[in-house]
C-alpha positions as YAML, in Angstrom:
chain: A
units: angstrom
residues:
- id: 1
  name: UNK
  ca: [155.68, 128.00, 70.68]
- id: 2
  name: UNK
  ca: [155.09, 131.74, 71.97]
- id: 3
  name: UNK
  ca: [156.67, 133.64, 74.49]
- id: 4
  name: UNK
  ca: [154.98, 134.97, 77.28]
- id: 5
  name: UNK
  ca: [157.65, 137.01, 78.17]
- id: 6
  name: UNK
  ca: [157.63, 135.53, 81.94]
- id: 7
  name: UNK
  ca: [160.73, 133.56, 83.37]
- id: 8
  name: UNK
  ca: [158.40, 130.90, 85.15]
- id: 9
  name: UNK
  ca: [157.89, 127.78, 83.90]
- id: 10
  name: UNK
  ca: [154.99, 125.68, 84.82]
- id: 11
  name: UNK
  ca: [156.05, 122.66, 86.89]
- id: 12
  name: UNK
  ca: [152.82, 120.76, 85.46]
- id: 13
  name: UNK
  ca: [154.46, 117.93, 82.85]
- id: 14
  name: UNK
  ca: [153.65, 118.38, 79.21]
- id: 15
  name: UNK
  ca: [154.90, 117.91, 75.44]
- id: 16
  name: UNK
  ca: [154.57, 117.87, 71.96]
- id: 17
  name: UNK
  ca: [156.30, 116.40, 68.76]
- id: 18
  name: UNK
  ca: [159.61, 118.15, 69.08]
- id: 19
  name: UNK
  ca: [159.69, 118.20, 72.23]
- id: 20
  name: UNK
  ca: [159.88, 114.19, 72.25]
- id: 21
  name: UNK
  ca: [161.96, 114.05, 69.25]
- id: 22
  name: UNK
  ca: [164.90, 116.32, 70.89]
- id: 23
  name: UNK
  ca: [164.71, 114.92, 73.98]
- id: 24
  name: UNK
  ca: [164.59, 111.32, 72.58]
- id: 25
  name: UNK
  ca: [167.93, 112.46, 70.87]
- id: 26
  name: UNK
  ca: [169.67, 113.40, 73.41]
- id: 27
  name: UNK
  ca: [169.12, 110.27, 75.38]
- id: 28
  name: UNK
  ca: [169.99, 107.90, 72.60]
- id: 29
  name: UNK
  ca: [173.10, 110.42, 72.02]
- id: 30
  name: UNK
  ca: [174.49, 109.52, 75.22]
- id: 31
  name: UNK
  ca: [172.99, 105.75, 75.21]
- id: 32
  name: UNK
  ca: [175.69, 105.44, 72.12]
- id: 33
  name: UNK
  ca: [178.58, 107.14, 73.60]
- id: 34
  name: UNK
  ca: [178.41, 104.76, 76.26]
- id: 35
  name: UNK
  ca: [178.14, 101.80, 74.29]
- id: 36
  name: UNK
  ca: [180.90, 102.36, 71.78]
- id: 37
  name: UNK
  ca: [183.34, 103.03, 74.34]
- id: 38
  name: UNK
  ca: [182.23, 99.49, 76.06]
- id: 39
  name: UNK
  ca: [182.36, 97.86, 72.57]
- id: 40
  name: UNK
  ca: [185.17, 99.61, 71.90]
- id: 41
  name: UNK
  ca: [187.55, 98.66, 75.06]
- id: 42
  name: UNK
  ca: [186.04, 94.93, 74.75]
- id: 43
  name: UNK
  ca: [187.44, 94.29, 70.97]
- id: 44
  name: UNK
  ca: [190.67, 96.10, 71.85]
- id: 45
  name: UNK
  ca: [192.92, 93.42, 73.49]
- id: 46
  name: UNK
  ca: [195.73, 96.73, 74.96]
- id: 47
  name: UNK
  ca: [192.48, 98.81, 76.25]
- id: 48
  name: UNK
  ca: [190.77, 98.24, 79.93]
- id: 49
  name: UNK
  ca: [188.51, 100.03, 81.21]
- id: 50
  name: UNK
  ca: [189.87, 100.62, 84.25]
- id: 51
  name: UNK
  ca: [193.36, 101.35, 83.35]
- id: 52
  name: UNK
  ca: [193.42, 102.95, 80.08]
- id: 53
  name: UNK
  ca: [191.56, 106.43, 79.30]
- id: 54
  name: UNK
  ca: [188.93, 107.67, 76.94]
- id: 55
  name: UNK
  ca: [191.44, 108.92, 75.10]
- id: 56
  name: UNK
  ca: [193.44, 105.95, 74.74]
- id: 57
  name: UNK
  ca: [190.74, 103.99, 72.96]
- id: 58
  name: UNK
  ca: [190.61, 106.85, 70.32]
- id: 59
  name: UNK
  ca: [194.43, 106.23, 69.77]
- id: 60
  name: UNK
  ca: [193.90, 102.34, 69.02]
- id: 61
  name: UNK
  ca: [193.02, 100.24, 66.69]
- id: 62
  name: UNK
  ca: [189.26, 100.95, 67.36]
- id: 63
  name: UNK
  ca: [189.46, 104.41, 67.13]
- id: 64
  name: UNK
  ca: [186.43, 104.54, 64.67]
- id: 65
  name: UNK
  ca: [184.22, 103.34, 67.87]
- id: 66
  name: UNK
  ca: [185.37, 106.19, 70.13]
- id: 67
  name: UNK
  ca: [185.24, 109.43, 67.34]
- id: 68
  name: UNK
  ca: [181.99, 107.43, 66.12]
- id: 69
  name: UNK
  ca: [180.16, 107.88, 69.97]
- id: 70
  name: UNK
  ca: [181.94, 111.06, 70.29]
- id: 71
  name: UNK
  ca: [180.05, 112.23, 67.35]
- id: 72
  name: UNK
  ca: [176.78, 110.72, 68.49]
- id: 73
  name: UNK
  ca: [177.18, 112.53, 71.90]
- id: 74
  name: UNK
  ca: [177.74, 116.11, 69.81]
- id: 75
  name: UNK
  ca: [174.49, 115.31, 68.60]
- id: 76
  name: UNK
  ca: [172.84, 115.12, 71.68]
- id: 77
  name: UNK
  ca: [174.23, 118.38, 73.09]
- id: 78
  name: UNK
  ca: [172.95, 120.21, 70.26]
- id: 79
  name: UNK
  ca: [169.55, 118.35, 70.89]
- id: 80
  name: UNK
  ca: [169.35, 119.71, 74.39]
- id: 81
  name: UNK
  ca: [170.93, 122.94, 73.20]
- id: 82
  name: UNK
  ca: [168.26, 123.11, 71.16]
- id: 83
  name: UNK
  ca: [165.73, 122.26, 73.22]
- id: 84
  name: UNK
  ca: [166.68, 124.31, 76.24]
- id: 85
  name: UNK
  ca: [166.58, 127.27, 73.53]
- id: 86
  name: UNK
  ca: [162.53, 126.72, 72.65]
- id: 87
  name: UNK
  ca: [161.70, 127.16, 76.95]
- id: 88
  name: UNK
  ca: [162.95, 131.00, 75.45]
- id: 89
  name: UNK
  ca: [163.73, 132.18, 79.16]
- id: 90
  name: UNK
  ca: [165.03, 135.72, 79.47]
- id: 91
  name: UNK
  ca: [167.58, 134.92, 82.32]
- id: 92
  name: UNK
  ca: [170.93, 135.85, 81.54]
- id: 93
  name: UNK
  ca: [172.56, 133.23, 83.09]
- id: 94
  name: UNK
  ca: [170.29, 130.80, 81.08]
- id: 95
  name: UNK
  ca: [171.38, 132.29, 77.90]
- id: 96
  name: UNK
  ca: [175.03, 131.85, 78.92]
- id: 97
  name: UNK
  ca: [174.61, 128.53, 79.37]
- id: 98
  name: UNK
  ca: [172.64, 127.75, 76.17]
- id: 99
  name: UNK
  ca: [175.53, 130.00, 74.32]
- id: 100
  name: UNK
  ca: [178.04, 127.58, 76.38]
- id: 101
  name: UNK
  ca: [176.44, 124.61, 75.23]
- id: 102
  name: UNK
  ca: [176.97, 125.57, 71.35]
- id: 103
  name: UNK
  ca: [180.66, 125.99, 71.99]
- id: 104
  name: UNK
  ca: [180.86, 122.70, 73.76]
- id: 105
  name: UNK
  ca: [179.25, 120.57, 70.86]
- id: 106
  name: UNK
  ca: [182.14, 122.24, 69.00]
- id: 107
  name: UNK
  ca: [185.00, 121.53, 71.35]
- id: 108
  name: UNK
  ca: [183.55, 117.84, 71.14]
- id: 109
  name: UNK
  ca: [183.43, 117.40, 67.21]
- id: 110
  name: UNK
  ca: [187.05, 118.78, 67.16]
- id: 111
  name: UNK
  ca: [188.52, 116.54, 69.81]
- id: 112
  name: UNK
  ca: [186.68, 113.52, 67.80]
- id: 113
  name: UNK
  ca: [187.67, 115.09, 64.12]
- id: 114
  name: UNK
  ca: [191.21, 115.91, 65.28]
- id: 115
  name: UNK
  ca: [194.26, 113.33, 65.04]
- id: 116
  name: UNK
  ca: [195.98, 113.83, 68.13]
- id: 117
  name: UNK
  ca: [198.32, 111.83, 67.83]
- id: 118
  name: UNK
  ca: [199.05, 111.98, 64.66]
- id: 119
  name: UNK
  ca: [201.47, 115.05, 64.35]
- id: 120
  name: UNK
  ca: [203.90, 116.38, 66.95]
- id: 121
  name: UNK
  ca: [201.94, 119.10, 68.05]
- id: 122
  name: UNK
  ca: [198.65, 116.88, 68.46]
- id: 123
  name: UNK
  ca: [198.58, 115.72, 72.06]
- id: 124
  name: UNK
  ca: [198.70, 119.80, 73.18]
- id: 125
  name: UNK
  ca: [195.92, 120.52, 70.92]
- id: 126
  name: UNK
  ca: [193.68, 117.98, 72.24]
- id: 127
  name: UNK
  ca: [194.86, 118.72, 76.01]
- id: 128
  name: UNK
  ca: [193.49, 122.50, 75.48]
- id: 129
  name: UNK
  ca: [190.10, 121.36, 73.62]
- id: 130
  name: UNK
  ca: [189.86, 118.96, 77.19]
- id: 131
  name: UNK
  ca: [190.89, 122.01, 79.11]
- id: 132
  name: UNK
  ca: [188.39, 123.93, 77.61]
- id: 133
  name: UNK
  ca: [185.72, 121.24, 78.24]
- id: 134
  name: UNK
  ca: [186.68, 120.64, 81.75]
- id: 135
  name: UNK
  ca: [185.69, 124.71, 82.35]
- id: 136
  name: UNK
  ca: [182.84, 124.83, 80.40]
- id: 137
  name: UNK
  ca: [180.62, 121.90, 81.32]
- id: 138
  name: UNK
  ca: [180.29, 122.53, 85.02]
- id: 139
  name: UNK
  ca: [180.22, 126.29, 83.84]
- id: 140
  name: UNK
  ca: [177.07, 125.44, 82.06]
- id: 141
  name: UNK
  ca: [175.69, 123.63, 84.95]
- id: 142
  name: UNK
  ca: [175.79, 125.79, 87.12]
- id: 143
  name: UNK
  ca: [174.26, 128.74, 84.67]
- id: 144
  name: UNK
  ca: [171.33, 126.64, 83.91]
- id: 145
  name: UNK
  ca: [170.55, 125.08, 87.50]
- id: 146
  name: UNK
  ca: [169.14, 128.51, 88.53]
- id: 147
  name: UNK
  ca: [165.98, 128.12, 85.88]
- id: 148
  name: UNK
  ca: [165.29, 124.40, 87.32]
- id: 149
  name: UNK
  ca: [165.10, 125.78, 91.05]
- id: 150
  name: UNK
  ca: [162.00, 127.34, 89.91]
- id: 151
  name: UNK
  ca: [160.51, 124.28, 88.09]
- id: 152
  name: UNK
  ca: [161.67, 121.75, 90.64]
- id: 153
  name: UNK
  ca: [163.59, 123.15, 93.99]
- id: 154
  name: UNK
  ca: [165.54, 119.77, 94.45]
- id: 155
  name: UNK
  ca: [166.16, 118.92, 91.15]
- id: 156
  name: UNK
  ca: [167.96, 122.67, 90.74]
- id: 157
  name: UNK
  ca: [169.66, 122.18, 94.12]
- id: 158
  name: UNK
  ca: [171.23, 118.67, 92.90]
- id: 159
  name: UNK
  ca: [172.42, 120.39, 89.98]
- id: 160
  name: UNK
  ca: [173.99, 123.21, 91.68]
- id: 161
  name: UNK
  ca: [175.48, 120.28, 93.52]
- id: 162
  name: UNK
  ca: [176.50, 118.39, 91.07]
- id: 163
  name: UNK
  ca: [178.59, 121.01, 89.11]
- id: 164
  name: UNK
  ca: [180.12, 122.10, 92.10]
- id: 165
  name: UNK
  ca: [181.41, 118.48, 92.42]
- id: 166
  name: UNK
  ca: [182.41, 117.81, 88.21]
- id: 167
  name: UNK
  ca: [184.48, 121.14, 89.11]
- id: 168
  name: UNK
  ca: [186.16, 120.30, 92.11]
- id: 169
  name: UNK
  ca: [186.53, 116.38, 91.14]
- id: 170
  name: UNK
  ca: [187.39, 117.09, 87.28]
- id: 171
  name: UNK
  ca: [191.25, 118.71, 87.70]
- id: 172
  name: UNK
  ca: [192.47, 115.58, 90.06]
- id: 173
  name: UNK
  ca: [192.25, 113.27, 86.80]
- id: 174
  name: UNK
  ca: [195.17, 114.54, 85.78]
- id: 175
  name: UNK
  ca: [196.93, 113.51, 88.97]
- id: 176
  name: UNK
  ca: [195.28, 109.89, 89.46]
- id: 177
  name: UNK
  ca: [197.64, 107.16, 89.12]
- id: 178
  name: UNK
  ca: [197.83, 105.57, 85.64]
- id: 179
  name: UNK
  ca: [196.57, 102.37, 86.81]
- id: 180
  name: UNK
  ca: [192.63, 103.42, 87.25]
- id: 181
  name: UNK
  ca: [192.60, 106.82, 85.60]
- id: 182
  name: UNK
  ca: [190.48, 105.33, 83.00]
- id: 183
  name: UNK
  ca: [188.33, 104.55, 86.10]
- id: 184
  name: UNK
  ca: [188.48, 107.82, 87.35]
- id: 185
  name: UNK
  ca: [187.55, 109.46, 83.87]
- id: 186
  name: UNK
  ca: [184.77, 106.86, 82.83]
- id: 187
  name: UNK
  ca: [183.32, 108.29, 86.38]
- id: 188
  name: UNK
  ca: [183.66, 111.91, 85.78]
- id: 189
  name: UNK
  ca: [182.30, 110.71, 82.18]
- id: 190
  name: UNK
  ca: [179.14, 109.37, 83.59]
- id: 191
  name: UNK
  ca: [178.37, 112.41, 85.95]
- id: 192
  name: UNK
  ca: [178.44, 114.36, 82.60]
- id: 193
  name: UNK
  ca: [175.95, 112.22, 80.55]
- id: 194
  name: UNK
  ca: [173.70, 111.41, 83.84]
- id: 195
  name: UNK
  ca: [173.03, 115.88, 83.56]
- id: 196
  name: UNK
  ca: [172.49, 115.51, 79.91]
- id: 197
  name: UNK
  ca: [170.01, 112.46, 80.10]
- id: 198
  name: UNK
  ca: [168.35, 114.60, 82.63]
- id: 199
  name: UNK
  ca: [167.88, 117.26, 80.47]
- id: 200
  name: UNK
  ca: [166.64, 114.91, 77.82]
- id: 201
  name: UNK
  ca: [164.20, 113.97, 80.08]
- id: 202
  name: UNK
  ca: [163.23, 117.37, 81.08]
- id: 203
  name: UNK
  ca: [162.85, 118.54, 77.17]
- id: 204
  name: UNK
  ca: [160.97, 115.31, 76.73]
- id: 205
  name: UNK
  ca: [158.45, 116.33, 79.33]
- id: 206
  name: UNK
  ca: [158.82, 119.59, 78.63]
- id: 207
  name: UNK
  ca: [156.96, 121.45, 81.24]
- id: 208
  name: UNK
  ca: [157.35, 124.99, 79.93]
- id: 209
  name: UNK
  ca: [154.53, 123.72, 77.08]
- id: 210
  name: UNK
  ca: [151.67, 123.48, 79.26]
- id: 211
  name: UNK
  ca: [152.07, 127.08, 79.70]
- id: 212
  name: UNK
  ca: [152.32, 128.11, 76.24]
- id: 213
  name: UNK
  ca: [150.49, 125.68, 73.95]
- id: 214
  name: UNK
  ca: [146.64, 124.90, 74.65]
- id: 215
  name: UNK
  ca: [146.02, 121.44, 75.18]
- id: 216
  name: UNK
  ca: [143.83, 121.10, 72.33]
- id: 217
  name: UNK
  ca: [146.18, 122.12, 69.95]
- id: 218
  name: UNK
  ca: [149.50, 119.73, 71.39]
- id: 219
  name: UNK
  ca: [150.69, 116.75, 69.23]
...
């Protein structure tokens, strides 16, 4: 696609191959993530859902499950990386995100590469790489919402929201009783995949393409 050079995108809905095949990925990304940790906690007879973390289930016996829809979920974050990088907006803040969203995909296929609890010094390696992701993901939020004000006001509002929230909410897992912190994390989990199905949809539609693509000439 070309760049106009202009920061507004057109909140008419529109797409084309890619378009559909990155934003397709980033749903079914997620759709997997979801579903091996659910497969993954029912074959385990020590893991619950409720009780037991993320993190937990990639120590047991089932491990494969967890690094395996880790690995799909990297995917989709470079999908909507990738898509969110063909809108080309000039914003700064945009960028940043975008940039952000690179460096998360990374911290993700580390913490599912990495044995963490295989060595001594594991378990503080794979607290920093959650550290890390616990900055960067609302970080990233919030840097993109700014662009989505202008293409839908309340949809850019509820993500300004909704970082806010991940940020504030994210730090108390680490202080929730062992007996539903898996609860608590599965929930701060699903507020993270429900902002990158939304940009899945968003790429899918992908509005900035009625601006820059005559119709004649979309797939």
């Amino acid at each position: 696609m070309c760049a106009t050079g202009s920061d507004h995108i057109s909140k008419d809905s529109g797409t084309d191959t890619l378009s559909r095949i990155l934003g397709g990925i980033a749903i079914v990304g997620c759709a997997i993530s979801v579903a091996c940790d659910l497969l993954g906690a029912a074959l385990s007879e020590r893991i619950g859902l409720v009780r037991d973390t993320i993190s937990n289930l990639a120590a047991g016996q089932w491990d494969i499950l967890s690094d395996l829809g880790i690995y799909a979920f990297v995917v989709g974050v470079l999908a909507v990386t990738a898509g969110l990088i063909r809108w080309r907006v000039s914003r700064w803040d945009w960028r940043a995100g975008t940039v952000l969203l690179v460096l998360l995909a990374l911290d993700y296929a580390l913490i599912a590469a990495y044995e963490a609890y295989s060595t001594g010094d594991g378990p503080q390696i794979h607290y920093k790489l959650v550290y890390f992701m616990g900055a960067a993901f609302p970080l990233t939020v919030l840097l993109t919402a700014g662009q989505f004000v202008e293409i839908e006001r309340r949809l850019g509002i509820a993500l300004y929201v909704g970082g806010v929230l991940w940020a504030v909410a994210a730090p108390f897992l680490f202080v929730v009783p062992t007996a539903w912190d898996g609860l608590y994390e599965r929930a701060l989990a699903f507020g993270k995949l429900a902002w990158f199905v939304t940009m899945g949809v968003m790429i899918w539609r992908d509005p900035d393409v009625v601006r820059q693509v005559p119709e004649e000439e979309r797939s």
